[in-house]
Short mmCIF file of C-alpha atoms in Angstrom, two decimals:
data_model
loop_
_atom_site.label_atom_id
_atom_site.label_comp_id
_atom_site.label_asym_id
_atom_site.label_seq_id
_atom_site.Cartn_x
_atom_site.Cartn_y
_atom_site.Cartn_z
CA UNK A 1217 -25.25 45.39 115.10
CA UNK A 1218 -27.90 45.79 112.59
CA UNK A 1219 -30.36 43.67 113.80
CA UNK A 1220 -34.60 43.80 111.50
CA UNK A 1221 -37.42 41.56 112.16
CA UNK A 1222 -38.73 38.78 110.19
CA UNK A 1223 -41.27 36.45 111.20
CA UNK A 1224 -40.27 32.90 110.92
CA UNK A 1225 -42.43 29.81 109.84
CA UNK A 1226 -44.50 29.65 112.72
CA UNK A 1227 -45.73 33.76 112.95
CA UNK A 1228 -42.85 34.31 115.73
CA UNK A 1229 -40.33 37.17 114.91
CA UNK A 1230 -37.36 36.21 115.39
CA UNK A 1231 -34.16 39.46 114.85
CA UNK A 1232 -31.76 38.62 112.12
CA UNK A 1233 -28.50 39.87 111.34
CA UNK A 1234 -28.29 42.39 108.28
CA UNK A 1235 -24.60 43.69 108.83
CA UNK A 1236 -23.41 46.84 109.78
CA UNK A 1237 -21.20 45.47 112.12
CA UNK A 1238 -17.62 45.08 109.70
CA UNK A 1239 -15.45 48.12 111.77
CA UNK A 1240 -12.59 49.61 109.28
CA UNK A 1241 -10.11 47.01 110.27
CA UNK A 1242 -11.92 43.83 108.39
CA UNK A 1243 -12.62 45.93 105.18
CA UNK A 1244 -9.19 46.09 105.17
CA UNK A 1245 -8.74 42.14 106.36
CA UNK A 1246 -11.02 41.67 102.79
CA UNK A 1247 -8.67 42.92 100.71
CA UNK A 1248 -6.34 41.00 101.74
CA UNK A 1249 -3.09 42.38 102.61
CA UNK A 1250 -0.67 40.44 102.73
CA UNK A 1251 -1.37 39.01 98.99
CA UNK A 1252 -1.49 43.15 98.50
CA UNK A 1253 1.32 44.02 99.65
CA UNK A 1254 3.24 41.71 97.92
CA UNK A 1255 1.25 42.67 94.12
CA UNK A 1256 2.25 46.10 94.96
CA UNK A 1257 5.73 44.95 95.06
CA UNK A 1258 6.15 43.51 91.71
CA UNK A 1259 4.06 46.37 90.19
CA UNK A 1260 6.01 48.62 90.89
CA UNK A 1261 9.24 46.52 90.26
CA UNK A 1262 7.61 46.03 86.76
CA UNK A 1263 7.04 50.00 87.10
CA UNK A 1264 10.44 50.97 87.40
CA UNK A 1265 11.75 48.66 85.27
CA UNK A 1266 9.52 49.85 82.00
CA UNK A 1267 11.27 52.25 79.14
CA UNK A 1268 10.77 55.48 79.18
CA UNK A 1269 9.38 57.40 81.88
CA UNK A 1270 6.01 58.87 83.42
CA UNK A 1271 4.73 61.54 85.64
CA UNK A 1272 5.82 60.50 89.71
CA UNK A 1273 1.94 61.52 90.18
CA UNK A 1274 0.22 58.70 87.29
CA UNK A 1275 2.76 56.66 88.83
CA UNK A 1276 1.78 57.00 92.11
CA UNK A 1277 -1.78 56.36 91.06
CA UNK A 1278 -1.18 53.65 89.39
CA UNK A 1279 0.41 51.47 91.64
CA UNK A 1280 -2.99 52.79 94.05
CA UNK A 1281 -4.98 51.38 91.13
CA UNK A 1282 -3.41 48.27 91.05
CA UNK A 1283 -3.36 47.94 94.79
CA UNK A 1284 -6.53 48.31 95.03
CA UNK A 1285 -7.57 45.63 91.99
CA UNK A 1286 -5.51 43.30 94.44
CA UNK A 1287 -8.02 43.96 97.09
CA UNK A 1288 -11.17 44.37 95.17
CA UNK A 1289 -10.21 40.54 94.23
CA UNK A 1290 -9.66 39.62 97.00
CA UNK A 1291 -12.99 40.81 99.13
CA UNK A 1292 -15.31 39.16 96.23
CA UNK A 1293 -12.79 35.81 96.61
CA UNK A 1294 -13.99 35.60 99.97
CA UNK A 1295 -17.52 36.79 98.94
CA UNK A 1296 -17.43 34.13 96.84
CA UNK A 1297 -15.69 30.85 99.18
CA UNK A 1298 -17.47 32.65 102.27
CA UNK A 1299 -18.92 28.85 102.70
CA UNK A 1300 -15.38 26.67 102.97
CA UNK A 1301 -13.67 29.48 104.37
CA UNK A 1302 -15.34 28.41 107.92
CA UNK A 1303 -14.15 24.94 106.98
CA UNK A 1304 -10.59 25.58 106.70
CA UNK A 1305 -7.88 26.10 110.30
CA UNK A 1306 -6.46 28.63 108.58
CA UNK A 1307 -9.61 30.94 107.28
CA UNK A 1308 -12.10 30.79 109.90
CA UNK A 1309 -11.05 33.99 111.13
CA UNK A 1310 -12.05 35.84 107.75
CA UNK A 1311 -15.00 39.09 108.73
CA UNK A 1312 -17.06 37.01 106.78
CA UNK A 1313 -17.00 33.08 108.35
CA UNK A 1314 -16.25 35.56 111.81
CA UNK A 1315 -19.76 37.28 111.44
CA UNK A 1316 -18.30 40.35 111.19
CA UNK A 1317 -19.47 41.21 107.49
CA UNK A 1318 -21.79 40.04 105.47
CA UNK A 1319 -21.29 38.73 102.24
CA UNK A 1320 -23.95 41.09 100.84
CA UNK A 1321 -21.42 43.62 101.83
CA UNK A 1322 -18.35 42.10 100.70
CA UNK A 1323 -19.30 42.00 97.30
CA UNK A 1324 -20.71 45.43 97.68
CA UNK A 1325 -17.11 46.72 98.64
CA UNK A 1326 -15.59 43.45 95.78
CA UNK A 1327 -17.60 45.78 92.81
CA UNK A 1328 -17.28 48.99 93.98
CA UNK A 1329 -12.97 48.72 93.98
CA UNK A 1330 -13.04 47.01 91.40
CA UNK A 1331 -15.37 49.31 88.60
CA UNK A 1332 -13.57 51.86 91.23
CA UNK A 1333 -10.39 50.98 89.84
CA UNK A 1334 -9.54 50.20 86.68
CA UNK A 1335 -12.59 53.08 85.41
CA UNK A 1336 -9.66 55.31 87.66
CA UNK A 1337 -6.09 53.81 86.09
CA UNK A 1338 -7.45 54.25 82.75
CA UNK A 1339 -8.98 57.71 83.16
CA UNK A 1340 -6.30 58.79 84.24
CA UNK A 1341 -2.81 56.47 83.44
CA UNK A 1342 -3.49 54.79 80.34
CA UNK A 1343 -6.48 52.67 78.43
CA UNK A 1344 -4.73 49.10 78.17
CA UNK A 1345 -3.25 48.87 81.35
CA UNK A 1346 -6.62 50.12 82.90
CA UNK A 1347 -8.66 47.04 80.33
CA UNK A 1348 -5.10 44.59 81.87
CA UNK A 1349 -6.21 45.24 85.14
CA UNK A 1350 -10.08 44.88 84.81
CA UNK A 1351 -8.88 41.13 83.24
CA UNK A 1352 -6.25 40.35 86.16
CA UNK A 1353 -9.27 40.91 88.54
CA UNK A 1354 -12.19 39.07 86.34
CA UNK A 1355 -9.34 35.77 86.04
CA UNK A 1356 -8.39 35.78 89.37
CA UNK A 1357 -12.40 35.68 90.77
CA UNK A 1358 -14.39 34.43 87.31
CA UNK A 1359 -11.42 31.46 86.40
CA UNK A 1360 -9.82 30.77 89.12
CA UNK A 1361 -12.02 31.83 92.50
CA UNK A 1362 -15.01 30.25 90.50
CA UNK A 1363 -14.56 27.59 88.26
CA UNK A 1364 -10.82 26.47 88.30
CA UNK A 1365 -10.97 25.82 92.25
CA UNK A 1366 -13.41 24.53 93.48
CA UNK A 1367 -12.82 21.79 88.89
CA UNK A 1368 -8.98 21.20 89.05
CA UNK A 1369 -5.60 19.88 90.70
CA UNK A 1370 -4.12 22.57 88.33
CA UNK A 1371 -5.96 25.55 90.28
CA UNK A 1372 -2.98 27.67 91.50
CA UNK A 1373 -0.72 26.00 88.32
CA UNK A 1374 -3.68 28.10 85.69
CA UNK A 1375 -5.30 30.08 88.44
CA UNK A 1376 -1.96 31.35 89.34
CA UNK A 1377 -1.29 33.79 86.71
CA UNK A 1378 -3.49 36.20 87.85
CA UNK A 1379 -1.23 37.18 90.60
CA UNK A 1380 1.90 36.74 88.66
CA UNK A 1381 -0.05 39.18 85.69
CA UNK A 1382 0.38 42.87 88.25
CA UNK A 1383 4.15 43.56 87.54
CA UNK A 1384 2.81 43.28 83.29
CA UNK A 1385 0.55 46.14 84.61
CA UNK A 1386 3.14 47.70 86.43
CA UNK A 1387 4.73 48.02 82.78
CA UNK A 1388 1.67 48.96 80.02
CA UNK A 1389 0.99 51.59 82.54
CA UNK A 1390 4.24 53.48 81.22
CA UNK A 1391 4.13 51.88 78.03
CA UNK A 1392 0.92 51.34 76.93
CA UNK A 1393 1.90 47.68 75.99
CA UNK A 1394 3.91 44.66 77.24
CA UNK A 1395 6.74 43.09 76.03
CA UNK A 1396 9.12 40.27 76.46
CA UNK A 1397 10.86 41.29 79.64
CA UNK A 1398 7.58 41.70 81.55
CA UNK A 1399 6.87 38.75 79.78
CA UNK A 1400 9.36 37.42 82.18
CA UNK A 1401 8.44 38.98 84.89
CA UNK A 1402 5.21 37.91 84.61
CA UNK A 1403 6.71 33.69 83.81
CA UNK A 1404 9.32 34.44 86.78
CA UNK A 1405 5.80 34.52 89.41
CA UNK A 1406 4.22 32.21 87.75
CA UNK A 1407 6.99 29.15 87.54
CA UNK A 1408 7.48 30.54 91.10
CA UNK A 1409 3.32 29.69 92.70
CA UNK A 1410 2.77 26.31 92.59
CA UNK A 1411 5.96 24.35 94.00
CA UNK A 1412 4.87 28.22 96.85
CA UNK A 1413 1.89 26.67 97.89
CA UNK A 1414 1.43 23.13 97.33
CA UNK A 1415 4.70 22.97 100.29
CA UNK A 1416 1.77 24.85 102.13
CA UNK A 1417 -0.92 22.15 100.91
CA UNK A 1418 0.93 19.38 101.92
CA UNK A 1419 0.48 20.76 105.54
CA UNK A 1420 -2.33 21.90 104.86
CA UNK A 1421 -3.73 18.63 102.85
CA UNK A 1422 -5.84 18.35 105.71
CA UNK A 1423 -7.87 21.27 105.70
CA UNK A 1424 -8.57 20.86 101.95
CA UNK A 1425 -9.81 18.02 102.11
CA UNK A 1426 -12.28 18.94 104.15
CA UNK A 1427 -13.69 21.88 101.95
CA UNK A 1428 -13.90 19.35 99.55
CA UNK A 1429 -11.34 21.87 97.25
CA UNK A 1430 -9.46 19.31 95.10
CA UNK A 1431 -5.35 20.64 95.86
CA UNK A 1432 -2.83 18.54 94.38
CA UNK A 1433 -2.44 16.91 97.93
CA UNK A 1434 -5.79 15.88 98.15
CA UNK A 1435 -6.73 14.82 94.90
CA UNK A 1436 -3.30 13.02 93.28
CA UNK A 1437 -1.30 12.26 96.90
CA UNK A 1438 2.18 13.74 98.34
CA UNK A 1439 4.11 11.45 96.86
CA UNK A 1440 2.58 12.94 93.51
CA UNK A 1441 2.46 17.23 94.79
CA UNK A 1442 6.27 16.14 95.84
CA UNK A 1443 7.39 15.50 92.32
CA UNK A 1444 5.49 17.67 91.49
CA UNK A 1445 7.48 20.52 93.68
CA UNK A 1446 10.06 18.82 92.24
CA UNK A 1447 10.30 19.76 88.79
CA UNK A 1448 8.01 23.21 88.74
CA UNK A 1449 11.28 24.13 91.50
CA UNK A 1450 14.31 23.01 88.27
CA UNK A 1451 11.95 25.00 85.87
CA UNK A 1452 11.86 28.05 87.54
CA UNK A 1453 15.78 28.11 88.33
CA UNK A 1454 16.69 28.39 85.14
CA UNK A 1455 13.85 31.04 84.63
CA UNK A 1456 14.20 33.36 87.16
CA UNK A 1457 18.02 33.67 85.97
CA UNK A 1458 16.92 34.83 82.62
CA UNK A 1459 16.17 38.49 83.49
CA UNK A 1460 19.67 37.82 83.13
CA UNK A 1461 20.45 36.27 79.71
CA UNK A 1462 17.94 39.08 78.11
CA UNK A 1463 20.30 41.97 79.73
CA UNK A 1464 17.99 43.31 81.68
CA UNK A 1465 19.83 42.90 84.81
CA UNK A 1466 23.40 42.86 85.87
CA UNK A 1467 26.19 39.88 86.61
CA UNK A 1468 25.36 41.04 90.36
CA UNK A 1469 22.06 39.48 89.49
CA UNK A 1470 23.09 36.10 87.74
CA UNK A 1471 24.46 34.78 90.05
CA UNK A 1472 22.64 35.92 92.70
CA UNK A 1473 19.64 35.05 91.30
CA UNK A 1474 21.52 31.64 90.23
CA UNK A 1475 22.54 30.92 94.13
CA UNK A 1476 18.38 31.74 95.08
CA UNK A 1477 17.98 28.95 92.42
CA UNK A 1478 20.40 26.88 93.36
CA UNK A 1479 19.00 26.83 97.71
CA UNK A 1480 15.31 26.75 95.85
CA UNK A 1481 16.24 22.90 94.62
CA UNK A 1482 17.67 22.10 96.70
CA UNK A 1483 15.15 23.16 99.50
CA UNK A 1484 12.59 21.17 96.86
CA UNK A 1485 15.17 18.36 96.61
CA UNK A 1486 14.65 18.08 100.78
CA UNK A 1487 11.18 17.71 100.88
CA UNK A 1488 11.24 15.29 98.03
CA UNK A 1489 13.36 13.05 99.89
CA UNK A 1490 11.11 13.68 103.14
CA UNK A 1491 8.51 11.67 103.27
CA UNK A 1492 6.91 10.94 106.35
CA UNK A 1493 6.58 12.75 110.06
CA UNK A 1494 7.76 16.31 111.48
CA UNK A 1495 11.29 15.96 108.90
CA UNK A 1496 8.80 15.65 106.22
CA UNK A 1497 6.37 18.45 107.64
CA UNK A 1498 9.26 20.43 108.06
CA UNK A 1499 11.12 20.17 105.25
CA UNK A 1500 7.25 22.06 104.06
CA UNK A 1501 7.36 24.35 106.17
CA UNK A 1502 10.91 25.88 104.96
CA UNK A 1503 10.72 25.38 101.52
CA UNK A 1504 6.83 27.40 101.46
CA UNK A 1505 8.89 30.36 104.32
CA UNK A 1506 12.24 29.68 101.26
CA UNK A 1507 9.87 30.46 98.37
CA UNK A 1508 8.85 34.47 99.63
CA UNK A 1509 12.65 35.26 100.56
CA UNK A 1510 12.94 33.91 96.58
CA UNK A 1511 10.75 35.43 95.10
CA UNK A 1512 11.09 38.90 97.47
CA UNK A 1513 14.39 38.76 96.39
CA UNK A 1514 14.57 38.33 92.66
CA UNK A 1515 12.54 41.10 92.77
CA UNK A 1516 14.26 43.93 94.64
CA UNK A 1517 18.38 42.75 93.25
CA UNK A 1518 15.50 43.92 89.97
CA UNK A 1519 14.75 47.07 91.63
CA UNK A 1520 17.62 47.78 92.43
CA UNK A 1521 19.98 47.90 90.07
CA UNK A 1522 16.52 49.93 88.07
CA UNK A 1523 17.11 52.43 90.74
CA UNK A 1524 21.68 52.47 90.35
CA UNK A 1525 21.19 53.14 87.01
CA UNK A 1526 18.99 55.54 86.85
CA UNK A 1527 20.79 57.43 89.17
#
């Protein structure tokens, strides 16, 4: 711990914590490693599906830069949201509210990683991918964290684009541009994000209410949120099958994605139908957990098919 002597208003010296006590694990936590793992995976799928080829070393550099850029976004998100993180039960143990890292340290860490990841990706891979990564960080930190999150119940709808960009950045790292196929990968994650997070928000609505975050259950109520979850799930199901209809996935993917989409809709309907008590909470938890499995399996199937075709 680093302490400095400062004089208070009556002239007495008091010891004030000035940072410097964060461990390596605390800084890793700032990167939001669970979110980063999803970013790495979806970006890698985008890179592998892209037409053409990239040197394995440059491919690894691209994925590393995208991962660091995602971690930088997480650190800057925690820097800005430190005030509400200390209120919410699921975030109050994060490094800043827990008193392990100061906001200034988190800010410096996030800015350094942001600049480093963007410049490295631009210099070593291509500047279109570097610029796209910079825009992704900007969108998550400025558009979502600083603006949308505290101002509109549609925060996770629009802001979800930031989490959907990584496969497009991975694609751009190979091709130097984007395409319809990469946009479909984006669209799958973009449409998946609202029902995924609204299911969480339904059984964590008290946290968001206490922190003053206008999540949909807090502003529009739980019934409206359930309607939204069902509608977005119905839209997501056919979009998840789109890679097959567009010709960059096989019939195996088409069948599997259809079954998974139907299961997603069935769980969303269960959330819509069960509205009170513990059964309602369990329905939300089931949808939230399955949604993670759904997205992972869709992208794993696409990755597996690309590796088989490439072999």
